[in-house]
C-alpha cells in the first residue's frame, strides 16, 4: 500500500462517516423492533437471492465466538448487518472481528464515570471470557467505540431537535432549570444568576501526538479557539517592573495585565494573585514546547452544571480565557450575572481595561472571589470581594469549579497521549455524565441548602440579637464597622514616597556602619572562624580577598548613602542621636515587623490548605472533596515541612514584636496552628492605640460581626431558594409535556425513533420522580417560606 499512514487513517475515518447515518437507522431497528429483521431472513424463501452470509469473530460481555453467521441484505454494508444483529465491526468494511453493542455500551458508561483505558478494559474482558489478548484488539475496539459514540451522538442530536433543544448556546441558557426556568410573578433575583469559573492545568496533551487523526470533535461545551482569541490582545502590554507602590497597593488599584497576559499578573506581585496562580505565564516556556493543550478553563452555574469549556493552548491561564467566558455570559444571559473567580478582585481591573468594560457596566456584571480562596486574600480584598460581605449572594461558596476538577482529574492521565479528537471526546463524555449527575442532585442541592440556611438562622440569629441587646450596637453599627475597617486598611496601604526614601536612608546608614566595622577591624580577625586546615591552604590570599570584598561593600554603602542624601536634600548625615533618625528607625522596625507578619501569614495560608487537603483542619467536607487526587503521602510530608517553616517564621515575628510601640504580644505556635480566619493577620500589623481600641478590632465583636453577615446571607439564600424551587417543580411538568409531544410527533413518521424518545423519557422520569419526592420534603420543612408547587412556563 503506497499510502501514508495519514492517508490510510483519513480513508478509514471517511468510510466510517459515510455509513454513520445507516448505522443509526440499523441501531434503532435492532434496539426497538420486537422482530429482528436480519435474524428472520429465510434463505430458502423468496428473499434468499437478496442476501448473503458472512462470518465474524465476536467479543461480547459473556463470551467469545470464533465464527458467528451474519446475514447481509443486498445494498447494506457489512456493519449495517452487524448492527442489526447487535454487533459492530472493528473496521468500516469487511470486518473480521466484531464487538457486541452491549459491550460497547458498557464501556461507554464506564468511561463516562470511571477512567479506564481501552487497553486495560480489553485485557480485563479477555481475561473474563477466557480468551487471549493481542495488541490489534486495542485498535479494533477503538474504531468500534468511536463509531458507537458517533452513533449515540447523532441520535442525541436528533432527540434534541425533536425536543426543541438544538438552538445555539441552548446548554448555556437552559441546561440548569433552577437558574433559567423563570416563572410568572416570581421575585426578581439580584444577581440574576450565579456562576463560577476557573482554569485547571491537569488536562494537558502532548504536542504532535495523534497527528494522523485529522477529525474534529464538535462539542456543545467548548468555545472555539477563534472565539477565545478575540480577546488575546484586549489588554495593552505593560512593563513588568514593579515598585513599592505596586506591591503594597490594594486590589482595586491594580493595573491590568499585559496583552493576553495572565490575569494573576495584574498589578505586579501582589499577595492576592501570588497565592492563586494555576499556571503562571513564566512557567509555560517549557510547557508550551511539550504540550499543545495545557489545560482547560471552565464556567459553571452554582448548581454545578457545566456551561462553558475552553482549551488552554500552549499557555498558562491567560486573561483571554476568563474574558471569553464573561463575554458569553453577558451576550447570552444578559443582565445581572455574578461570577466567582479565585482572583476575581484583580480580574475586575482586567475587564475595565478590555472592550467588555462598557457592556459589563451596563449589564451590572459582578466579579467576586471564591469563599475558600477568598480567605487567602488580604483583609482589604476580603472586605471588598468576599461573598460574605456582598449583597444577594446567599450562602454560595463559588467553589464549583474545584469540585468539577476533582472529578475530571481521573480523565487527565488517559488523555495526555491522545489525539486532539479523543482528548476532546473523553472530556466531553465525562462532562455529560457530570451534568447528568448534577441534574439528578438538583432537588437534593435545594434541600440541603435550605436546611443549611435554616440552621444558620437558628444558631446565629439569637446570638446576634442577644449581643445587640447587651451592648446597644445596631445593624447600622455592624455595617459601619466594615466601612471603617475598609477605609482604615486602605489608608494604611498608602506610604508617602518621601517616607520610603527616609526608610531606605536609615537602612543604608545601618549597612554603612556594618561595612565600616569589617574594614576597620584588624586583618587577622578576618580569619576568625576559619578551619585551621583552610588557613594553611589559603594563606594570605584568602584573607586579602575577604578584605577586598569588605572594602568594595564599604564603597557601595557610601555611594548609596550619598545618593539618598542628595535625593532627600540633606546637608548633614544623620546619626543615631538625630531625632529624625530615631523616628524613621521606629517606622523601619515596624516595616520589618509587617514583613515578618506577611511571611508568617503566607506560611500559615499554605499550611491551612495542606491540612484541608488531608481533611484534618476542620474546614469542612468540601475541601475533602476538592483534592481527591492521590496526594496523601505528598500532603503529609508538605504539612511536616510547612509546620517547621511556620515555627521559624513565628520565631522571627516574636523577636520583633516586643520592639514595637506599643509592644505586641508574643504568639505561641499552638495559637497560630489553630488560626481558621486568615484576616486576623492584617490586624497584627497595626500598632496605634486608637486602632486597637476600635470596636471592629475586638475579637469578640468580630466574631459576632461574622455571624451577623452569615445571618443576612442565610436570609438571601432562602429568598433565592424560594425562587429556584418553583422553577424546578415547574420544569418537571414542562419536560414531561415536551417529551410526550415529541413522541407523538415522531410516532407517525418514525416509530423506532419515537421508541428511542420514550426510552429517554423513562430514564428521565426516574430522576424527576425522585426530584418530586425531595421537593415535597422541602415543602414540609419547618421554616420553609416559599410556594408549594411549580407554575407554568413563562
mmCIF file of N, CA and C in Angstrom, residues 28 42 80 113 140 147 167 175-176 357 455 457 492 528 565 617 640 643 672 725:
data_model
loop_
_atom_site.group_PDB
_atom_site.id
_atom_site.type_symbol
_atom_site.label_atom_id
_atom_site.label_comp_id
_atom_site.label_asym_id
_atom_site.label_seq_id
_atom_site.Cartn_x
_atom_site.Cartn_y
_atom_site.Cartn_z
ATOM 1 N N UNK A 28 -31.574 1.689 15.584
ATOM 2 C CA UNK A 28 -32.961 1.850 16.025
ATOM 3 C C UNK A 28 -33.785 0.604 15.701
ATOM 4 N N UNK A 42 -35.144 -15.853 5.765
ATOM 5 C CA UNK A 42 -35.161 -17.283 5.449
ATOM 6 C C UNK A 42 -34.450 -17.494 4.113
ATOM 7 N N UNK A 80 -23.852 -2.534 8.797
ATOM 8 C CA UNK A 80 -25.300 -2.395 8.970
ATOM 9 C C UNK A 80 -25.887 -3.744 9.360
ATOM 10 N N UNK A 113 -17.904 7.542 33.647
ATOM 11 C CA UNK A 113 -17.842 7.675 35.105
ATOM 12 C C UNK A 113 -16.448 7.415 35.664
ATOM 13 N N UNK A 140 -8.829 -2.177 17.053
ATOM 14 C CA UNK A 140 -10.138 -2.583 16.540
ATOM 15 C C UNK A 140 -11.265 -2.079 17.459
ATOM 16 N N UNK A 147 -17.103 4.699 16.487
ATOM 17 C CA UNK A 147 -18.315 4.614 15.669
ATOM 18 C C UNK A 147 -19.569 4.558 16.548
ATOM 19 N N UNK A 167 -30.980 24.772 19.616
ATOM 20 C CA UNK A 167 -30.559 26.130 19.286
ATOM 21 C C UNK A 167 -29.143 26.373 19.796
ATOM 22 N N UNK A 175 -29.603 24.682 30.403
ATOM 23 C CA UNK A 175 -29.306 23.344 30.925
ATOM 24 C C UNK A 175 -29.630 23.208 32.407
ATOM 25 N N UNK A 176 -29.631 24.314 33.149
ATOM 26 C CA UNK A 176 -29.980 24.251 34.572
ATOM 27 C C UNK A 176 -31.347 24.891 34.782
ATOM 28 N N UNK A 357 -15.673 46.538 28.974
ATOM 29 C CA UNK A 357 -15.889 47.495 30.063
ATOM 30 C C UNK A 357 -17.289 48.083 30.054
ATOM 31 N N UNK A 455 -30.539 26.347 59.528
ATOM 32 C CA UNK A 455 -29.641 26.071 60.651
ATOM 33 C C UNK A 455 -28.845 27.308 61.040
ATOM 34 N N UNK A 457 -29.721 30.449 60.611
ATOM 35 C CA UNK A 457 -30.636 31.381 61.279
ATOM 36 C C UNK A 457 -30.952 30.917 62.702
ATOM 37 N N UNK A 492 -3.999 52.764 55.345
ATOM 38 C CA UNK A 492 -2.746 52.225 55.877
ATOM 39 C C UNK A 492 -1.811 51.754 54.776
ATOM 40 N N UNK A 528 38.911 34.752 61.689
ATOM 41 C CA UNK A 528 38.153 34.149 62.791
ATOM 42 C C UNK A 528 37.096 33.197 62.242
ATOM 43 N N UNK A 565 21.136 60.943 50.309
ATOM 44 C CA UNK A 565 21.241 62.283 50.889
ATOM 45 C C UNK A 565 20.969 63.354 49.835
ATOM 46 N N UNK A 617 -8.246 19.878 59.051
ATOM 47 C CA UNK A 617 -8.231 21.228 59.600
ATOM 48 C C UNK A 617 -9.597 21.707 60.032
ATOM 49 N N UNK A 640 4.374 18.517 57.301
ATOM 50 C CA UNK A 640 5.519 18.485 58.223
ATOM 51 C C UNK A 640 6.503 19.595 57.909
ATOM 52 N N UNK A 643 4.996 23.060 58.734
ATOM 53 C CA UNK A 643 4.915 23.328 60.164
ATOM 54 C C UNK A 643 6.260 23.802 60.698
ATOM 55 N N UNK A 672 -1.178 29.918 66.510
ATOM 56 C CA UNK A 672 -1.098 30.079 65.060
ATOM 57 C C UNK A 672 -1.644 28.842 64.352
ATOM 58 N N UNK A 725 -36.796 26.706 43.713
ATOM 59 C CA UNK A 725 -37.612 25.511 43.963
ATOM 60 C C UNK A 725 -38.845 25.480 43.057
#
